[in-house]
C-alpha cells in the first residue's frame, strides 16, 4: 500500500495569507495613521518613549521567543511549534491593531486609527491571548486552521473587551488582563470540537526528549524573566509610578514562589519521586497569570506570594491529573494544558481580586460590586466558549484539509527535510 502523506496546503495557505494581507494593507491605507505628539515637553516625551519602548520590547520577546521556544517541546514538532507561532503572532498583531481601533473608542478619532506604542502593546497582548488558545490544539491542526482560529480568537477577545467596557464600564486594564481566561477556554472548546479518536489515549509522537525539553525551557525562562513587564505594560503612564512598581514587585515575587511550588508538587505527585520538566515549564508561570488578573488589588508582598503559591499548586496538580481526566471523561485533548496553566490560575486571580476588593470597600456597595465582578467573569467565559464552539465547527470543514491522525505532532507534514528527500 502506498504511504499516505499529509494533504498539500499549496492551494490553501498562500491563498489565505495573500488575501488576508491584501485586506490588511488596504485597511491600513484608509484608516491607520502614525500618532504625532506635540513637542511641548521634549524631556517628558523622551522619558515616556523610553519607558514605553522598553515595555514593548519585553512583550515582543515574550511573544516571539518565549512562546516560540516553549512550543518546541514535542519531539517531532519543533519546526511547526516555533514557525507557526511566528506566523500567527505576526498576523494576529496586525488584526488586533485594526480591531482595537474599530471597536475601542480611545484608539480612533474621526474614523482614523492612530498607531502609538500603547496601541502596539495592546495588540500584542491580544495576540498573546490567541497564542494561548493555540496551545490547546497544538500539533493537531494545520497552519490554515491555526491562522483562521487566531483571527477569530482576536476578534472575539476584542469584542469581549468592548462588551465589558460598554455595558459594565469595566476598567480597560482589568478587561484586557482576562486574556488568559478567554484564550484558554476558547482553545479548549475548539479542541473539544476537533477531537480525534486517533490520539487517544496518547499519540505515539506526543512526547518530549532532552533536546526539545531544553529548548522549551528556554521559552519558559524568557517568559518568566519578562512577565513583570507583561503585567505592568498598560499601567504606565496611566497610573502613578508607585502602583506600577508595586505590580512589578508583586509579579516577580509571585513568579518566584511559583517556581518553588512547581518543583515541589511535581516531586510529590510523581510515583518515582522525580521532577517532570513539563510541569516546571508551565506551572512556573502560573503565578504571573494569577497576579496579572488581581494586580490592581494587590498592595502587599505576602498577598502576591500567597497568590503565586496557590496558583502553582493548582496548576501543577491540574497538569498531573486533570489533563488525562479531561481526555477520558470529556474527550477533550488539551496538548499544552492551557486549562491548568492559564484558565485556572486566571480564575484564581479573579477570586483574589474579588475578595481583596470586598475587604477594602464599604458593606453597602459590597453586594453591588460582587454582582458586577461575577458578571465580568460570566460574560468572558460565555463569550469564549461560544466563540470557541463556532470556530471549532467552522474549522472542522474538510475544505481546510486537516492532516491524518498519524500525521499529528509531526513536522514532516508541513516542512522540507532535505535529508529525507528521495533521490532519483
mmCIF file of C-alpha atoms in Angstrom:
data_model
loop_
_atom_site.group_PDB
_atom_site.id
_atom_site.type_symbol
_atom_site.label_atom_id
_atom_site.label_comp_id
_atom_site.label_asym_id
_atom_site.label_seq_id
_atom_site.Cartn_x
_atom_site.Cartn_y
_atom_site.Cartn_z
ATOM 1 C CA UNK A 1 0.000 0.000 0.000
ATOM 2 C CA UNK A 2 1.345 3.442 -0.910
ATOM 3 C CA UNK A 3 2.168 5.732 2.057
ATOM 4 C CA UNK A 4 -0.441 8.354 2.924
ATOM 5 C CA UNK A 5 1.088 11.799 3.023
ATOM 6 C CA UNK A 6 -0.440 14.849 4.616
ATOM 7 C CA UNK A 7 -2.535 16.893 2.180
ATOM 8 C CA UNK A 8 -0.574 19.651 0.467
ATOM 9 C CA UNK A 9 -1.532 23.168 1.540
ATOM 10 C CA UNK A 10 -0.111 24.868 -1.548
ATOM 11 C CA UNK A 11 -3.581 25.794 -2.760
ATOM 12 C CA UNK A 12 -4.773 26.873 0.706
ATOM 13 C CA UNK A 13 -2.192 28.638 2.879
ATOM 14 C CA UNK A 14 -0.654 31.010 0.272
ATOM 15 C CA UNK A 15 -4.096 31.999 -0.984
ATOM 16 C CA UNK A 16 -5.458 32.678 2.507
ATOM 17 C CA UNK A 17 -2.291 34.531 3.594
ATOM 18 C CA UNK A 18 -2.133 36.692 0.441
ATOM 19 C CA UNK A 19 -5.824 37.534 0.673
ATOM 20 C CA UNK A 20 -5.645 38.474 4.358
ATOM 21 C CA UNK A 21 -2.509 40.574 3.963
ATOM 22 C CA UNK A 22 -4.007 42.407 0.980
ATOM 23 C CA UNK A 23 -7.112 43.217 3.027
ATOM 24 C CA UNK A 24 -4.978 44.371 5.969
ATOM 25 C CA UNK A 25 -2.847 46.640 3.775
ATOM 26 C CA UNK A 26 -5.929 48.230 2.226
ATOM 27 C CA UNK A 27 -7.451 48.830 5.660
ATOM 28 C CA UNK A 28 -4.205 50.372 6.873
ATOM 29 C CA UNK A 29 -4.137 52.631 3.804
ATOM 30 C CA UNK A 30 -7.554 54.118 4.535
ATOM 31 C CA UNK A 31 -7.803 54.039 8.331
ATOM 32 C CA UNK A 32 -4.399 53.886 10.062
ATOM 33 C CA UNK A 33 -2.113 56.846 10.737
ATOM 34 C CA UNK A 34 1.008 57.397 12.816
ATOM 35 C CA UNK A 35 0.286 59.284 16.030
ATOM 36 C CA UNK A 36 2.008 62.664 16.161
ATOM 37 C CA UNK A 37 2.819 64.237 19.542
ATOM 38 C CA UNK A 38 3.105 67.945 20.148
ATOM 39 C CA UNK A 39 6.639 68.931 21.133
ATOM 40 C CA UNK A 40 5.712 70.797 24.302
ATOM 41 C CA UNK A 41 7.951 68.940 26.718
ATOM 42 C CA UNK A 42 10.687 67.065 24.895
ATOM 43 C CA UNK A 43 12.191 65.657 28.089
ATOM 44 C CA UNK A 44 8.882 64.235 29.227
ATOM 45 C CA UNK A 45 8.127 62.810 25.767
ATOM 46 C CA UNK A 46 11.572 61.227 25.626
ATOM 47 C CA UNK A 47 11.132 59.546 29.018
ATOM 48 C CA UNK A 48 7.674 58.306 28.033
ATOM 49 C CA UNK A 49 9.027 56.841 24.794
ATOM 50 C CA UNK A 50 11.939 55.100 26.522
ATOM 51 C CA UNK A 51 9.649 53.500 29.106
ATOM 52 C CA UNK A 52 7.008 52.512 26.556
ATOM 53 C CA UNK A 53 9.549 51.101 24.114
ATOM 54 C CA UNK A 54 11.176 49.029 26.858
ATOM 55 C CA UNK A 55 7.797 47.513 27.733
ATOM 56 C CA UNK A 56 7.103 46.875 24.049
ATOM 57 C CA UNK A 57 10.434 45.091 23.570
ATOM 58 C CA UNK A 58 9.869 42.874 26.608
ATOM 59 C CA UNK A 59 6.445 41.767 25.404
ATOM 60 C CA UNK A 60 7.817 41.333 21.876
ATOM 61 C CA UNK A 61 10.444 38.935 23.208
ATOM 62 C CA UNK A 62 7.773 37.038 25.153
ATOM 63 C CA UNK A 63 5.553 36.542 22.117
ATOM 64 C CA UNK A 64 8.154 35.512 19.565
ATOM 65 C CA UNK A 65 10.897 33.929 21.676
ATOM 66 C CA UNK A 66 9.070 32.921 24.848
ATOM 67 C CA UNK A 67 6.002 31.324 23.292
ATOM 68 C CA UNK A 68 8.043 30.283 20.246
ATOM 69 C CA UNK A 69 10.642 28.253 22.165
ATOM 70 C CA UNK A 70 8.038 26.930 24.595
ATOM 71 C CA UNK A 71 6.100 25.473 21.653
ATOM 72 C CA UNK A 72 9.056 23.269 20.613
ATOM 73 C CA UNK A 73 8.653 20.744 23.437
ATOM 74 C CA UNK A 74 7.340 17.910 21.242
ATOM 75 C CA UNK A 75 9.969 15.631 19.701
ATOM 76 C CA UNK A 76 8.847 15.954 16.088
ATOM 77 C CA UNK A 77 7.043 19.305 16.157
ATOM 78 C CA UNK A 78 9.813 21.838 16.776
ATOM 79 C CA UNK A 79 9.749 23.486 13.340
ATOM 80 C CA UNK A 80 5.977 23.831 13.413
ATOM 81 C CA UNK A 81 5.856 24.958 17.036
ATOM 82 C CA UNK A 82 8.249 27.880 16.536
ATOM 83 C CA UNK A 83 7.469 28.650 12.890
ATOM 84 C CA UNK A 84 3.692 28.675 13.179
ATOM 85 C CA UNK A 85 3.951 30.680 16.410
ATOM 86 C CA UNK A 86 5.792 33.397 14.485
ATOM 87 C CA UNK A 87 3.243 33.313 11.647
ATOM 88 C CA UNK A 88 0.241 33.542 13.955
ATOM 89 C CA UNK A 89 1.700 36.245 16.193
ATOM 90 C CA UNK A 90 2.623 38.445 13.210
ATOM 91 C CA UNK A 91 -0.834 38.094 11.674
ATOM 92 C CA UNK A 92 -2.734 38.438 14.951
ATOM 93 C CA UNK A 93 -0.934 41.674 15.887
ATOM 94 C CA UNK A 94 -1.953 43.330 12.611
ATOM 95 C CA UNK A 95 -5.561 42.248 13.023
ATOM 96 C CA UNK A 96 -5.607 43.298 16.687
ATOM 97 C CA UNK A 97 -4.464 46.824 15.766
ATOM 98 C CA UNK A 98 -7.430 47.141 13.431
ATOM 99 C CA UNK A 99 -9.960 45.517 15.772
ATOM 100 C CA UNK A 100 -8.880 47.650 18.741
ATOM 101 C CA UNK A 101 -9.109 50.719 16.567
ATOM 102 C CA UNK A 102 -12.574 49.949 15.225
ATOM 103 C CA UNK A 103 -14.209 48.779 18.462
ATOM 104 C CA UNK A 104 -12.459 50.526 21.342
ATOM 105 C CA UNK A 105 -13.144 54.282 21.295
ATOM 106 C CA UNK A 106 -9.854 55.510 22.765
ATOM 107 C CA UNK A 107 -7.986 54.249 19.713
ATOM 108 C CA UNK A 108 -9.630 56.277 16.960
ATOM 109 C CA UNK A 109 -10.797 59.763 16.159
ATOM 110 C CA UNK A 110 -12.948 60.650 13.188
ATOM 111 C CA UNK A 111 -12.780 57.117 11.816
ATOM 112 C CA UNK A 112 -8.985 57.074 11.892
ATOM 113 C CA UNK A 113 -6.765 54.765 13.932
ATOM 114 C CA UNK A 114 -3.583 56.269 15.310
ATOM 115 C CA UNK A 115 -0.624 53.966 15.837
ATOM 116 C CA UNK A 116 1.206 54.532 19.117
ATOM 117 C CA UNK A 117 3.417 52.449 21.366
ATOM 118 C CA UNK A 118 0.448 51.771 23.658
ATOM 119 C CA UNK A 119 -1.631 50.668 20.664
ATOM 120 C CA UNK A 120 1.030 48.159 19.613
ATOM 121 C CA UNK A 121 1.391 46.838 23.161
ATOM 122 C CA UNK A 122 -2.352 46.240 23.438
ATOM 123 C CA UNK A 123 -2.305 44.488 20.066
ATOM 124 C CA UNK A 124 0.478 42.210 21.288
ATOM 125 C CA UNK A 125 -1.497 41.359 24.415
ATOM 126 C CA UNK A 126 -4.430 40.384 22.201
ATOM 127 C CA UNK A 127 -2.079 38.252 20.114
ATOM 128 C CA UNK A 128 -0.857 36.586 23.317
ATOM 129 C CA UNK A 129 -4.430 35.517 24.010
ATOM 130 C CA UNK A 130 -4.560 33.883 20.580
ATOM 131 C CA UNK A 131 -1.254 32.075 21.167
ATOM 132 C CA UNK A 132 -2.589 30.720 24.463
ATOM 133 C CA UNK A 133 -5.617 29.327 22.616
ATOM 134 C CA UNK A 134 -3.311 27.692 20.067
ATOM 135 C CA UNK A 135 -1.746 25.644 22.856
ATOM 136 C CA UNK A 136 -4.903 23.570 23.272
ATOM 137 C CA UNK A 137 -4.808 22.375 19.634
ATOM 138 C CA UNK A 138 -1.015 22.278 19.360
ATOM 139 C CA UNK A 139 0.070 19.658 16.825
ATOM 140 C CA UNK A 140 -3.447 18.663 15.745
ATOM 141 C CA UNK A 141 -4.255 21.363 13.180
ATOM 142 C CA UNK A 142 -2.651 22.686 10.027
ATOM 143 C CA UNK A 143 -1.426 26.293 9.605
ATOM 144 C CA UNK A 144 -4.517 27.373 7.661
ATOM 145 C CA UNK A 145 -6.757 26.293 10.518
ATOM 146 C CA UNK A 146 -4.444 27.953 13.040
ATOM 147 C CA UNK A 147 -4.434 31.200 11.073
ATOM 148 C CA UNK A 148 -8.209 31.378 10.887
ATOM 149 C CA UNK A 149 -8.530 30.361 14.530
ATOM 150 C CA UNK A 150 -6.167 33.132 15.622
ATOM 151 C CA UNK A 151 -8.107 35.795 13.723
ATOM 152 C CA UNK A 152 -11.439 34.656 15.157
ATOM 153 C CA UNK A 153 -9.968 34.493 18.671
ATOM 154 C CA UNK A 154 -8.624 38.043 18.452
ATOM 155 C CA UNK A 155 -11.987 39.218 17.127
ATOM 156 C CA UNK A 156 -13.800 37.546 19.996
ATOM 157 C CA UNK A 157 -11.395 38.819 22.622
ATOM 158 C CA UNK A 158 -11.589 42.440 21.450
ATOM 159 C CA UNK A 159 -15.375 42.148 21.199
ATOM 160 C CA UNK A 160 -15.440 40.842 24.762
ATOM 161 C CA UNK A 161 -13.451 43.895 25.891
ATOM 162 C CA UNK A 162 -15.890 46.165 24.080
ATOM 163 C CA UNK A 163 -18.855 44.492 25.803
ATOM 164 C CA UNK A 164 -17.249 44.754 29.248
ATOM 165 C CA UNK A 165 -16.272 48.389 28.806
ATOM 166 C CA UNK A 166 -19.570 49.431 27.227
ATOM 167 C CA UNK A 167 -22.101 47.550 29.340
ATOM 168 C CA UNK A 168 -20.278 47.198 32.656
ATOM 169 C CA UNK A 169 -17.875 50.155 32.435
ATOM 170 C CA UNK A 170 -15.028 47.762 33.244
ATOM 171 C CA UNK A 171 -11.520 49.140 33.682
ATOM 172 C CA UNK A 172 -9.531 48.700 30.417
ATOM 173 C CA UNK A 173 -6.541 47.158 32.201
ATOM 174 C CA UNK A 174 -8.741 44.683 34.074
ATOM 175 C CA UNK A 175 -10.677 43.686 30.960
ATOM 176 C CA UNK A 176 -7.588 43.029 28.854
ATOM 177 C CA UNK A 177 -5.817 41.016 31.569
ATOM 178 C CA UNK A 178 -8.609 38.448 31.361
ATOM 179 C CA UNK A 179 -6.825 37.328 28.181
ATOM 180 C CA UNK A 180 -5.617 34.166 29.943
ATOM 181 C CA UNK A 181 -9.114 33.012 30.838
ATOM 182 C CA UNK A 182 -10.575 33.922 27.456
ATOM 183 C CA UNK A 183 -7.774 32.372 25.399
ATOM 184 C CA UNK A 184 -7.620 29.139 27.393
ATOM 185 C CA UNK A 185 -11.385 28.496 27.402
ATOM 186 C CA UNK A 186 -11.600 29.388 23.710
ATOM 187 C CA UNK A 187 -8.808 26.962 22.840
ATOM 188 C CA UNK A 188 -10.165 24.136 24.987
ATOM 189 C CA UNK A 189 -13.591 24.429 23.368
ATOM 190 C CA UNK A 190 -12.053 24.335 19.865
ATOM 191 C CA UNK A 191 -10.006 21.295 20.884
ATOM 192 C CA UNK A 192 -13.144 19.559 22.167
ATOM 193 C CA UNK A 193 -14.968 20.106 18.872
ATOM 194 C CA UNK A 194 -11.949 18.957 16.822
ATOM 195 C CA UNK A 195 -11.327 15.883 18.975
ATOM 196 C CA UNK A 196 -9.635 12.982 17.165
ATOM 197 C CA UNK A 197 -10.119 9.346 18.179
ATOM 198 C CA UNK A 198 -6.694 8.524 16.794
ATOM 199 C CA UNK A 199 -4.818 10.383 19.552
ATOM 200 C CA UNK A 200 -6.438 8.523 22.439
ATOM 201 C CA UNK A 201 -5.042 7.785 24.980
ATOM 202 C CA UNK A 202 -1.597 9.139 23.975
ATOM 203 C CA UNK A 203 -0.337 9.715 20.448
ATOM 204 C CA UNK A 204 2.931 7.966 19.665
ATOM 205 C CA UNK A 205 4.560 11.282 18.669
ATOM 206 C CA UNK A 206 3.245 13.303 21.608
ATOM 207 C CA UNK A 207 6.395 13.042 23.702
ATOM 208 C CA UNK A 208 9.373 15.073 24.849
ATOM 209 C CA UNK A 209 13.124 14.389 24.829
ATOM 210 C CA UNK A 210 16.239 16.072 26.244
ATOM 211 C CA UNK A 211 16.817 18.419 23.306
ATOM 212 C CA UNK A 212 13.238 19.645 22.840
ATOM 213 C CA UNK A 213 12.761 19.889 26.608
ATOM 214 C CA UNK A 214 15.799 22.159 26.847
ATOM 215 C CA UNK A 215 14.593 24.432 24.037
ATOM 216 C CA UNK A 216 11.155 24.659 25.648
ATOM 217 C CA UNK A 217 12.824 25.556 28.945
ATOM 218 C CA UNK A 218 14.481 28.498 27.182
ATOM 219 C CA UNK A 219 10.995 29.680 26.263
ATOM 220 C CA UNK A 220 9.870 29.375 29.870
ATOM 221 C CA UNK A 221 12.873 31.406 31.019
ATOM 222 C CA UNK A 222 12.130 34.184 28.523
ATOM 223 C CA UNK A 223 8.511 34.318 29.658
ATOM 224 C CA UNK A 224 9.445 34.123 33.345
ATOM 225 C CA UNK A 225 12.014 36.933 33.110
ATOM 226 C CA UNK A 226 9.803 39.377 31.241
ATOM 227 C CA UNK A 227 6.430 38.611 32.843
ATOM 228 C CA UNK A 228 6.594 41.666 35.180
ATOM 229 C CA UNK A 229 6.651 43.846 32.051
ATOM 230 C CA UNK A 230 3.716 41.883 30.626
ATOM 231 C CA UNK A 231 1.590 42.710 33.674
ATOM 232 C CA UNK A 232 2.689 46.330 34.083
ATOM 233 C CA UNK A 233 2.870 47.420 30.430
ATOM 234 C CA UNK A 234 -0.517 49.158 30.387
ATOM 235 C CA UNK A 235 -0.136 50.857 33.764
ATOM 236 C CA UNK A 236 2.449 53.414 32.702
ATOM 237 C CA UNK A 237 1.804 56.372 32.427
ATOM 238 C CA UNK A 238 -1.902 55.923 33.227
ATOM 239 C CA UNK A 239 -1.196 55.042 36.851
ATOM 240 C CA UNK A 240 1.196 56.646 39.268
ATOM 241 C CA UNK A 241 4.716 55.253 39.333
ATOM 242 C CA UNK A 242 4.277 53.725 42.797
ATOM 243 C CA UNK A 243 1.439 51.487 41.606
ATOM 244 C CA UNK A 244 3.448 50.347 38.596
ATOM 245 C CA UNK A 245 6.385 49.369 40.804
ATOM 246 C CA UNK A 246 4.017 47.532 43.167
ATOM 247 C CA UNK A 247 2.731 45.440 40.273
ATOM 248 C CA UNK A 248 6.276 44.678 39.107
ATOM 249 C CA UNK A 249 7.428 43.631 42.570
ATOM 250 C CA UNK A 250 4.292 41.589 43.203
ATOM 251 C CA UNK A 251 4.578 39.793 39.872
ATOM 252 C CA UNK A 252 8.207 38.895 40.494
ATOM 253 C CA UNK A 253 7.525 37.545 43.981
ATOM 254 C CA UNK A 254 4.531 35.552 42.751
ATOM 255 C CA UNK A 255 6.622 34.021 39.969
ATOM 256 C CA UNK A 256 9.422 33.163 42.381
ATOM 257 C CA UNK A 257 7.059 31.275 44.670
ATOM 258 C CA UNK A 258 5.549 29.510 41.652
ATOM 259 C CA UNK A 259 8.903 28.013 40.677
ATOM 260 C CA UNK A 260 9.468 26.553 44.136
ATOM 261 C CA UNK A 261 5.964 25.143 44.347
ATOM 262 C CA UNK A 262 6.024 23.718 40.810
ATOM 263 C CA UNK A 263 9.141 21.673 41.537
ATOM 264 C CA UNK A 264 7.839 20.570 44.938
ATOM 265 C CA UNK A 265 4.416 19.454 43.696
ATOM 266 C CA UNK A 266 5.946 17.692 40.696
ATOM 267 C CA UNK A 267 8.154 15.675 43.057
ATOM 268 C CA UNK A 268 5.358 14.897 45.488
ATOM 269 C CA UNK A 269 2.947 13.650 42.838
ATOM 270 C CA UNK A 270 5.480 11.557 40.910
ATOM 271 C CA UNK A 271 5.402 7.824 41.549
ATOM 272 C CA UNK A 272 9.188 7.758 41.064
ATOM 273 C CA UNK A 273 9.834 10.884 43.102
ATOM 274 C CA UNK A 274 11.287 12.797 40.138
ATOM 275 C CA UNK A 275 10.631 16.209 38.618
ATOM 276 C CA UNK A 276 8.574 16.436 35.417
ATOM 277 C CA UNK A 277 10.093 19.049 33.111
ATOM 278 C CA UNK A 278 6.713 19.849 31.508
ATOM 279 C CA UNK A 279 5.324 20.796 34.915
ATOM 280 C CA UNK A 280 8.190 23.217 35.509
ATOM 281 C CA UNK A 281 7.891 24.749 32.045
ATOM 282 C CA UNK A 282 4.216 25.515 32.621
ATOM 283 C CA UNK A 283 3.401 25.791 36.335
ATOM 284 C CA UNK A 284 6.362 28.084 36.995
ATOM 285 C CA UNK A 285 4.451 30.753 35.036
ATOM 286 C CA UNK A 286 1.077 30.308 36.732
ATOM 287 C CA UNK A 287 1.843 32.860 39.450
ATOM 288 C CA UNK A 288 2.324 35.549 36.814
ATOM 289 C CA UNK A 289 -1.023 34.641 35.260
ATOM 290 C CA UNK A 290 -2.930 34.824 38.545
ATOM 291 C CA UNK A 291 -1.324 38.028 39.808
ATOM 292 C CA UNK A 292 -1.943 39.658 36.407
ATOM 293 C CA UNK A 293 -5.707 39.410 36.883
ATOM 294 C CA UNK A 294 -5.611 40.538 40.532
ATOM 295 C CA UNK A 295 -2.738 43.027 40.310
ATOM 296 C CA UNK A 296 -4.706 46.248 40.811
ATOM 297 C CA UNK A 297 -5.994 44.954 44.175
ATOM 298 C CA UNK A 298 -2.691 43.530 45.486
ATOM 299 C CA UNK A 299 -0.687 46.017 47.531
ATOM 300 C CA UNK A 300 1.390 43.867 49.898
ATOM 301 C CA UNK A 301 4.143 41.320 49.097
ATOM 302 C CA UNK A 302 2.741 38.452 51.145
ATOM 303 C CA UNK A 303 -0.557 38.519 49.275
ATOM 304 C CA UNK A 304 1.271 38.331 45.945
ATOM 305 C CA UNK A 305 3.335 35.414 47.232
ATOM 306 C CA UNK A 306 0.235 33.623 48.503
ATOM 307 C CA UNK A 307 -1.449 34.009 45.126
ATOM 308 C CA UNK A 308 1.650 32.563 43.440
ATOM 309 C CA UNK A 309 1.677 29.676 45.931
ATOM 310 C CA UNK A 310 -1.963 28.747 45.293
ATOM 311 C CA UNK A 311 -1.721 29.261 41.519
ATOM 312 C CA UNK A 312 1.295 26.972 41.142
ATOM 313 C CA UNK A 313 -0.258 24.371 43.427
ATOM 314 C CA UNK A 314 -3.466 24.197 41.385
ATOM 315 C CA UNK A 315 -1.610 24.357 38.073
ATOM 316 C CA UNK A 316 0.809 21.539 38.890
ATOM 317 C CA UNK A 317 -1.980 19.313 40.206
ATOM 318 C CA UNK A 318 -4.042 20.096 37.121
ATOM 319 C CA UNK A 319 -1.215 19.143 34.781
ATOM 320 C CA UNK A 320 -0.629 15.912 36.678
ATOM 321 C CA UNK A 321 -4.257 14.756 36.950
ATOM 322 C CA UNK A 322 -6.758 16.984 35.117
ATOM 323 C CA UNK A 323 -5.326 16.681 31.605
ATOM 324 C CA UNK A 324 -5.844 12.911 31.437
ATOM 325 C CA UNK A 325 -9.246 13.090 33.120
ATOM 326 C CA UNK A 326 -10.387 15.724 30.613
ATOM 327 C CA UNK A 327 -9.396 13.355 27.819
ATOM 328 C CA UNK A 328 -11.192 10.293 29.165
ATOM 329 C CA UNK A 329 -14.249 11.996 30.683
ATOM 330 C CA UNK A 330 -14.982 14.693 28.090
ATOM 331 C CA UNK A 331 -12.907 13.607 25.069
ATOM 332 C CA UNK A 332 -11.090 16.939 25.177
ATOM 333 C CA UNK A 333 -7.382 16.774 24.384
ATOM 334 C CA UNK A 334 -5.501 19.833 25.696
ATOM 335 C CA UNK A 335 -1.971 19.449 24.299
ATOM 336 C CA UNK A 336 -0.232 22.171 26.306
ATOM 337 C CA UNK A 337 -2.519 22.034 29.317
ATOM 338 C CA UNK A 338 -3.693 25.629 28.885
ATOM 339 C CA UNK A 339 -6.678 24.937 31.136
ATOM 340 C CA UNK A 340 -4.335 24.267 34.060
ATOM 341 C CA UNK A 341 -1.699 26.863 33.165
ATOM 342 C CA UNK A 342 -3.875 29.827 32.166
ATOM 343 C CA UNK A 343 -7.591 29.314 32.866
ATOM 344 C CA UNK A 344 -7.420 28.010 36.449
ATOM 345 C CA UNK A 345 -4.745 30.499 37.628
ATOM 346 C CA UNK A 346 -6.652 33.270 35.849
ATOM 347 C CA UNK A 347 -9.874 32.378 37.649
ATOM 348 C CA UNK A 348 -7.914 32.144 40.918
ATOM 349 C CA UNK A 349 -6.670 35.685 40.293
ATOM 350 C CA UNK A 350 -10.258 36.736 39.651
ATOM 351 C CA UNK A 351 -11.315 35.331 43.050
ATOM 352 C CA UNK A 352 -8.365 37.049 44.732
ATOM 353 C CA UNK A 353 -9.297 40.358 43.116
ATOM 354 C CA UNK A 354 -12.911 39.950 44.245
ATOM 355 C CA UNK A 355 -12.104 39.133 47.875
ATOM 356 C CA UNK A 356 -9.452 41.834 48.203
ATOM 357 C CA UNK A 357 -11.807 44.473 46.816
ATOM 358 C CA UNK A 358 -14.657 43.358 49.057
ATOM 359 C CA UNK A 359 -12.382 43.612 52.080
ATOM 360 C CA UNK A 360 -11.482 47.198 51.232
ATOM 361 C CA UNK A 361 -14.904 48.687 50.362
ATOM 362 C CA UNK A 362 -17.947 49.570 52.397
ATOM 363 C CA UNK A 363 -20.532 46.890 53.069
ATOM 364 C CA UNK A 364 -23.261 48.988 51.454
ATOM 365 C CA UNK A 365 -21.776 48.576 47.982
ATOM 366 C CA UNK A 366 -20.155 45.166 48.506
ATOM 367 C CA UNK A 367 -23.075 43.237 47.015
ATOM 368 C CA UNK A 368 -23.257 45.529 44.006
ATOM 369 C CA UNK A 369 -19.531 45.137 43.370
ATOM 370 C CA UNK A 370 -19.713 41.348 43.765
ATOM 371 C CA UNK A 371 -22.522 41.101 41.202
ATOM 372 C CA UNK A 372 -20.594 43.337 38.813
ATOM 373 C CA UNK A 373 -17.454 41.250 39.274
ATOM 374 C CA UNK A 374 -19.298 37.975 38.701
ATOM 375 C CA UNK A 375 -20.900 39.359 35.538
ATOM 376 C CA UNK A 376 -17.462 40.237 34.160
ATOM 377 C CA UNK A 377 -16.263 36.637 34.509
ATOM 378 C CA UNK A 378 -19.513 35.095 33.257
ATOM 379 C CA UNK A 379 -19.573 37.274 30.147
ATOM 380 C CA UNK A 380 -15.923 36.478 29.415
ATOM 381 C CA UNK A 381 -16.413 32.732 29.912
ATOM 382 C CA UNK A 382 -19.620 32.580 27.863
ATOM 383 C CA UNK A 383 -18.156 34.646 25.053
ATOM 384 C CA UNK A 384 -15.020 32.497 24.858
ATOM 385 C CA UNK A 385 -16.896 29.185 24.972
ATOM 386 C CA UNK A 386 -19.466 30.196 22.363
ATOM 387 C CA UNK A 387 -16.828 31.642 20.040
ATOM 388 C CA UNK A 388 -14.695 28.532 20.519
ATOM 389 C CA UNK A 389 -17.627 26.254 19.690
ATOM 390 C CA UNK A 390 -18.452 28.163 16.498
ATOM 391 C CA UNK A 391 -14.788 28.296 15.485
ATOM 392 C CA UNK A 392 -14.333 24.571 16.053
ATOM 393 C CA UNK A 393 -17.336 23.746 13.878
ATOM 394 C CA UNK A 394 -16.010 26.080 11.179
ATOM 395 C CA UNK A 395 -12.517 24.532 11.242
ATOM 396 C CA UNK A 396 -13.954 21.023 11.058
ATOM 397 C CA UNK A 397 -14.901 21.514 7.402
ATOM 398 C CA UNK A 398 -12.894 19.282 5.081
ATOM 399 C CA UNK A 399 -12.120 22.269 2.847
ATOM 400 C CA UNK A 400 -9.248 23.155 5.205
ATOM 401 C CA UNK A 401 -7.661 19.741 4.539
ATOM 402 C CA UNK A 402 -6.695 18.652 8.067
ATOM 403 C CA UNK A 403 -3.869 16.120 8.364
ATOM 404 C CA UNK A 404 -4.462 12.455 9.176
ATOM 405 C CA UNK A 405 -4.296 11.291 12.781
ATOM 406 C CA UNK A 406 -0.919 9.652 12.269
ATOM 407 C CA UNK A 407 0.489 12.930 10.889
ATOM 408 C CA UNK A 408 -0.406 14.908 14.019
ATOM 409 C CA UNK A 409 2.512 16.274 16.045
ATOM 410 C CA UNK A 410 4.786 15.815 13.020
ATOM 411 C CA UNK A 411 6.827 18.478 11.210
ATOM 412 C CA UNK A 412 7.190 16.310 8.139
ATOM 413 C CA UNK A 413 3.607 17.076 7.170
ATOM 414 C CA UNK A 414 4.438 20.753 6.526
ATOM 415 C CA UNK A 415 8.207 21.334 6.355
ATOM 416 C CA UNK A 416 11.007 20.416 3.960
ATOM 417 C CA UNK A 417 13.649 17.998 5.228
ATOM 418 C CA UNK A 418 16.450 17.683 2.643
ATOM 419 C CA UNK A 419 17.939 14.655 4.412
ATOM 420 C CA UNK A 420 14.650 12.779 3.916
ATOM 421 C CA UNK A 421 14.274 13.626 0.218
ATOM 422 C CA UNK A 422 14.073 10.684 -2.163
ATOM 423 C CA UNK A 423 16.996 10.641 -4.594
ATOM 424 C CA UNK A 424 16.071 9.828 -8.170
#
